[in-house]
mmCIF file of N, CA, C and O in Angstrom:
data_model
loop_
_atom_site.group_PDB
_atom_site.id
_atom_site.type_symbol
_atom_site.label_atom_id
_atom_site.label_comp_id
_atom_site.label_asym_id
_atom_site.label_seq_id
_atom_site.Cartn_x
_atom_site.Cartn_y
_atom_site.Cartn_z
ATOM 1 N N MET A 293 -57.610 -16.264 -24.714
ATOM 2 C CA MET A 293 -58.415 -15.053 -24.777
ATOM 3 C C MET A 293 -58.624 -14.455 -23.385
ATOM 4 O O MET A 293 -58.556 -13.243 -23.218
ATOM 5 N N ARG A 294 -58.874 -15.314 -22.429
ATOM 6 C CA ARG A 294 -59.091 -14.841 -21.057
ATOM 7 C C ARG A 294 -57.813 -14.214 -20.499
ATOM 8 O O ARG A 294 -57.873 -13.212 -19.789
ATOM 9 N N ASN A 295 -56.666 -14.784 -20.821
ATOM 10 C CA ASN A 295 -55.400 -14.238 -20.337
ATOM 11 C C ASN A 295 -55.143 -12.846 -20.902
ATOM 12 O O ASN A 295 -54.644 -11.966 -20.195
ATOM 13 N N ILE A 296 -55.476 -12.638 -22.150
ATOM 14 C CA ILE A 296 -55.301 -11.327 -22.774
ATOM 15 C C ILE A 296 -56.217 -10.303 -22.102
ATOM 16 O O ILE A 296 -55.802 -9.182 -21.808
ATOM 17 N N LEU A 297 -57.451 -10.683 -21.838
ATOM 18 C CA LEU A 297 -58.398 -9.786 -21.181
ATOM 19 C C LEU A 297 -57.907 -9.406 -19.785
ATOM 20 O O LEU A 297 -57.967 -8.231 -19.402
ATOM 21 N N MET A 298 -57.430 -10.377 -19.037
ATOM 22 C CA MET A 298 -56.919 -10.102 -17.694
ATOM 23 C C MET A 298 -55.706 -9.166 -17.757
ATOM 24 O O MET A 298 -55.576 -8.250 -16.935
ATOM 25 N N THR A 299 -54.834 -9.370 -18.721
ATOM 26 C CA THR A 299 -53.661 -8.520 -18.875
ATOM 27 C C THR A 299 -54.061 -7.091 -19.194
ATOM 28 O O THR A 299 -53.533 -6.134 -18.610
ATOM 29 N N VAL A 300 -54.990 -6.924 -20.092
ATOM 30 C CA VAL A 300 -55.451 -5.583 -20.471
ATOM 31 C C VAL A 300 -56.114 -4.897 -19.285
ATOM 32 O O VAL A 300 -55.870 -3.707 -19.026
ATOM 33 N N MET A 301 -56.927 -5.622 -18.542
ATOM 34 C CA MET A 301 -57.591 -5.032 -17.384
ATOM 35 C C MET A 301 -56.584 -4.636 -16.303
ATOM 36 O O MET A 301 -56.722 -3.582 -15.682
ATOM 37 N N MET A 302 -55.562 -5.443 -16.097
ATOM 38 C CA MET A 302 -54.530 -5.100 -15.120
ATOM 39 C C MET A 302 -53.762 -3.851 -15.555
ATOM 40 O O MET A 302 -53.432 -3.006 -14.733
ATOM 41 N N LEU A 303 -53.479 -3.729 -16.843
ATOM 42 C CA LEU A 303 -52.810 -2.534 -17.350
ATOM 43 C C LEU A 303 -53.665 -1.293 -17.131
ATOM 44 O O LEU A 303 -53.149 -0.229 -16.770
ATOM 45 N N VAL A 304 -54.951 -1.405 -17.336
ATOM 46 C CA VAL A 304 -55.856 -0.273 -17.117
ATOM 47 C C VAL A 304 -55.844 0.130 -15.643
ATOM 48 O O VAL A 304 -55.784 1.328 -15.309
ATOM 49 N N VAL A 305 -55.864 -0.852 -14.766
ATOM 50 C CA VAL A 305 -55.835 -0.560 -13.330
ATOM 51 C C VAL A 305 -54.532 0.141 -12.952
ATOM 52 O O VAL A 305 -54.532 1.110 -12.194
ATOM 53 N N VAL A 306 -53.416 -0.320 -13.486
ATOM 54 C CA VAL A 306 -52.126 0.301 -13.190
ATOM 55 C C VAL A 306 -52.093 1.740 -13.688
ATOM 56 O O VAL A 306 -51.616 2.636 -12.992
ATOM 57 N N ILE A 307 -52.617 1.983 -14.863
ATOM 58 C CA ILE A 307 -52.639 3.342 -15.416
ATOM 59 C C ILE A 307 -53.506 4.259 -14.558
ATOM 60 O O ILE A 307 -53.127 5.394 -14.258
ATOM 61 N N VAL A 308 -54.657 3.774 -14.140
ATOM 62 C CA VAL A 308 -55.542 4.590 -13.304
ATOM 63 C C VAL A 308 -54.886 4.885 -11.961
ATOM 64 O O VAL A 308 -54.927 6.026 -11.482
ATOM 65 N N LEU A 309 -54.266 3.885 -11.352
ATOM 66 C CA LEU A 309 -53.592 4.112 -10.078
ATOM 67 C C LEU A 309 -52.445 5.108 -10.229
ATOM 68 O O LEU A 309 -52.240 5.965 -9.374
ATOM 69 N N PHE A 310 -51.687 4.990 -11.306
ATOM 70 C CA PHE A 310 -50.591 5.932 -11.547
ATOM 71 C C PHE A 310 -51.119 7.352 -11.645
ATOM 72 O O PHE A 310 -50.563 8.276 -11.041
ATOM 73 N N ASN A 311 -52.198 7.532 -12.384
ATOM 74 C CA ASN A 311 -52.750 8.875 -12.570
ATOM 75 C C ASN A 311 -53.308 9.448 -11.277
ATOM 76 O O ASN A 311 -53.218 10.651 -11.038
ATOM 77 N N THR A 312 -53.905 8.619 -10.433
ATOM 78 C CA THR A 312 -54.508 9.148 -9.211
ATOM 79 C C THR A 312 -53.495 9.336 -8.089
ATOM 80 O O THR A 312 -53.662 10.224 -7.264
ATOM 81 N N ILE A 313 -52.437 8.539 -8.060
ATOM 82 C CA ILE A 313 -51.486 8.626 -6.955
ATOM 83 C C ILE A 313 -50.305 9.520 -7.299
ATOM 84 O O ILE A 313 -49.913 10.385 -6.523
ATOM 85 N N ILE A 314 -49.715 9.358 -8.448
ATOM 86 C CA ILE A 314 -48.455 10.033 -8.760
ATOM 87 C C ILE A 314 -48.666 11.318 -9.538
ATOM 88 O O ILE A 314 -48.094 12.359 -9.209
ATOM 89 N N ALA A 315 -49.486 11.303 -10.553
ATOM 90 C CA ALA A 315 -49.551 12.426 -11.479
ATOM 91 C C ALA A 315 -50.635 13.447 -11.148
ATOM 92 O O ALA A 315 -50.860 14.364 -11.921
ATOM 93 N N GLN A 316 -51.274 13.338 -9.997
ATOM 94 C CA GLN A 316 -52.316 14.300 -9.647
ATOM 95 C C GLN A 316 -51.704 15.676 -9.445
ATOM 96 O O GLN A 316 -50.601 15.814 -8.918
ATOM 97 N N ASP A 317 -52.408 16.726 -9.852
ATOM 98 C CA ASP A 317 -51.843 18.072 -9.916
ATOM 99 C C ASP A 317 -51.408 18.632 -8.559
ATOM 100 O O ASP A 317 -50.298 19.115 -8.406
ATOM 101 N N THR A 318 -52.272 18.601 -7.565
ATOM 102 C CA THR A 318 -51.961 19.296 -6.319
ATOM 103 C C THR A 318 -51.519 18.378 -5.191
ATOM 104 O O THR A 318 -50.732 18.783 -4.346
ATOM 105 N N THR A 319 -52.018 17.160 -5.148
ATOM 106 C CA THR A 319 -51.701 16.276 -4.020
ATOM 107 C C THR A 319 -50.934 15.037 -4.436
ATOM 108 O O THR A 319 -50.703 14.162 -3.617
ATOM 109 N N GLY A 320 -50.524 14.974 -5.677
ATOM 110 C CA GLY A 320 -49.803 13.796 -6.145
ATOM 111 C C GLY A 320 -48.366 13.770 -5.665
ATOM 112 O O GLY A 320 -47.820 14.755 -5.177
ATOM 113 N N THR A 321 -47.753 12.628 -5.809
ATOM 114 C CA THR A 321 -46.372 12.457 -5.376
ATOM 115 C C THR A 321 -45.435 13.368 -6.144
ATOM 116 O O THR A 321 -44.513 13.948 -5.568
ATOM 117 N N ARG A 322 -45.668 13.537 -7.435
ATOM 118 C CA ARG A 322 -44.817 14.414 -8.240
ATOM 119 C C ARG A 322 -44.861 15.845 -7.717
ATOM 120 O O ARG A 322 -43.836 16.509 -7.586
ATOM 121 N N SER A 323 -46.049 16.319 -7.392
ATOM 122 C CA SER A 323 -46.197 17.682 -6.880
ATOM 123 C C SER A 323 -45.488 17.850 -5.546
ATOM 124 O O SER A 323 -44.832 18.863 -5.303
ATOM 125 N N GLN A 324 -45.602 16.856 -4.683
ATOM 126 C CA GLN A 324 -44.938 16.932 -3.380
ATOM 127 C C GLN A 324 -43.427 16.922 -3.523
ATOM 128 O O GLN A 324 -42.725 17.658 -2.825
ATOM 129 N N ILE A 325 -42.906 16.104 -4.426
ATOM 130 C CA ILE A 325 -41.463 16.066 -4.658
ATOM 131 C C ILE A 325 -40.975 17.404 -5.203
ATOM 132 O O ILE A 325 -39.930 17.912 -4.780
ATOM 133 N N GLU A 326 -41.740 17.988 -6.129
ATOM 134 C CA GLU A 326 -41.343 19.284 -6.683
ATOM 135 C C GLU A 326 -41.351 20.377 -5.621
ATOM 136 O O GLU A 326 -40.435 21.212 -5.580
ATOM 137 N N SER A 327 -42.341 20.380 -4.755
ATOM 138 C CA SER A 327 -42.397 21.418 -3.725
ATOM 139 C C SER A 327 -41.270 21.238 -2.709
ATOM 140 O O SER A 327 -40.666 22.227 -2.271
ATOM 141 N N GLN A 328 -40.970 20.000 -2.348
ATOM 142 C CA GLN A 328 -39.857 19.764 -1.424
ATOM 143 C C GLN A 328 -38.521 20.137 -2.070
ATOM 144 O O GLN A 328 -37.631 20.669 -1.402
ATOM 145 N N GLY A 329 -38.384 19.859 -3.357
ATOM 146 C CA GLY A 329 -37.163 20.240 -4.075
ATOM 147 C C GLY A 329 -37.001 21.743 -4.155
ATOM 148 O O GLY A 329 -35.896 22.268 -3.984
ATOM 149 N N SER A 330 -38.087 22.440 -4.394
ATOM 150 C CA SER A 330 -38.027 23.903 -4.440
ATOM 151 C C SER A 330 -37.649 24.474 -3.083
ATOM 152 O O SER A 330 -36.850 25.416 -2.992
ATOM 153 N N ALA A 331 -38.209 23.907 -2.024
ATOM 154 C CA ALA A 331 -37.869 24.367 -0.676
ATOM 155 C C ALA A 331 -36.397 24.109 -0.374
ATOM 156 O O ALA A 331 -35.715 24.960 0.214
ATOM 157 N N ALA A 332 -35.898 22.951 -0.774
ATOM 158 C CA ALA A 332 -34.485 22.633 -0.558
ATOM 159 C C ALA A 332 -33.591 23.581 -1.353
ATOM 160 O O ALA A 332 -32.563 24.052 -0.842
ATOM 161 N N ASN A 333 -33.960 23.874 -2.592
ATOM 162 C CA ASN A 333 -33.180 24.810 -3.402
ATOM 163 C C ASN A 333 -33.149 26.205 -2.781
ATOM 164 O O ASN A 333 -32.125 26.886 -2.792
ATOM 165 N N THR A 334 -34.259 26.620 -2.234
ATOM 166 C CA THR A 334 -34.322 27.927 -1.584
ATOM 167 C C THR A 334 -33.401 27.969 -0.369
ATOM 168 O O THR A 334 -32.658 28.936 -0.172
ATOM 169 N N LYS A 335 -33.439 26.914 0.442
ATOM 170 C CA LYS A 335 -32.586 26.875 1.636
ATOM 171 C C LYS A 335 -31.110 26.833 1.248
ATOM 172 O O LYS A 335 -30.275 27.479 1.883
ATOM 173 N N ILE A 336 -30.778 26.087 0.219
ATOM 174 C CA ILE A 336 -29.382 26.028 -0.245
ATOM 175 C C ILE A 336 -28.954 27.379 -0.774
ATOM 176 O O ILE A 336 -27.832 27.837 -0.536
ATOM 177 N N GLY A 337 -29.822 28.048 -1.510
ATOM 178 C CA GLY A 337 -29.513 29.373 -2.031
ATOM 179 C C GLY A 337 -29.281 30.390 -0.937
ATOM 180 O O GLY A 337 -28.482 31.311 -1.082
ATOM 181 N N GLN A 338 -29.961 30.249 0.195
ATOM 182 C CA GLN A 338 -29.782 31.159 1.309
ATOM 183 C C GLN A 338 -28.466 30.920 2.041
ATOM 184 O O GLN A 338 -27.970 31.802 2.725
ATOM 185 N N LEU A 339 -27.891 29.730 1.911
ATOM 186 C CA LEU A 339 -26.635 29.413 2.582
ATOM 187 C C LEU A 339 -25.434 30.047 1.909
ATOM 188 O O LEU A 339 -24.417 30.295 2.546
ATOM 189 N N LEU A 340 -25.546 30.294 0.610
ATOM 190 C CA LEU A 340 -24.413 30.845 -0.113
ATOM 191 C C LEU A 340 -24.165 32.291 0.310
ATOM 192 O O LEU A 340 -25.105 33.065 0.493
ATOM 193 N N PRO A 341 -22.903 32.695 0.447
ATOM 194 C CA PRO A 341 -22.602 34.073 0.899
ATOM 195 C C PRO A 341 -22.898 35.110 -0.155
ATOM 196 O O PRO A 341 -22.909 34.943 -1.291
#
């Protein structure tokens, strides 16, 4: 029973960390990757004749 409780609590912690670090709207990792990708696409588009 204790092992199941510890497993569930660890899963909750992982989910919370994922939501606060990666999936945050403005400062999350996903947002930063998307903005860098958009900037790269813009620069590549400007290189084409």
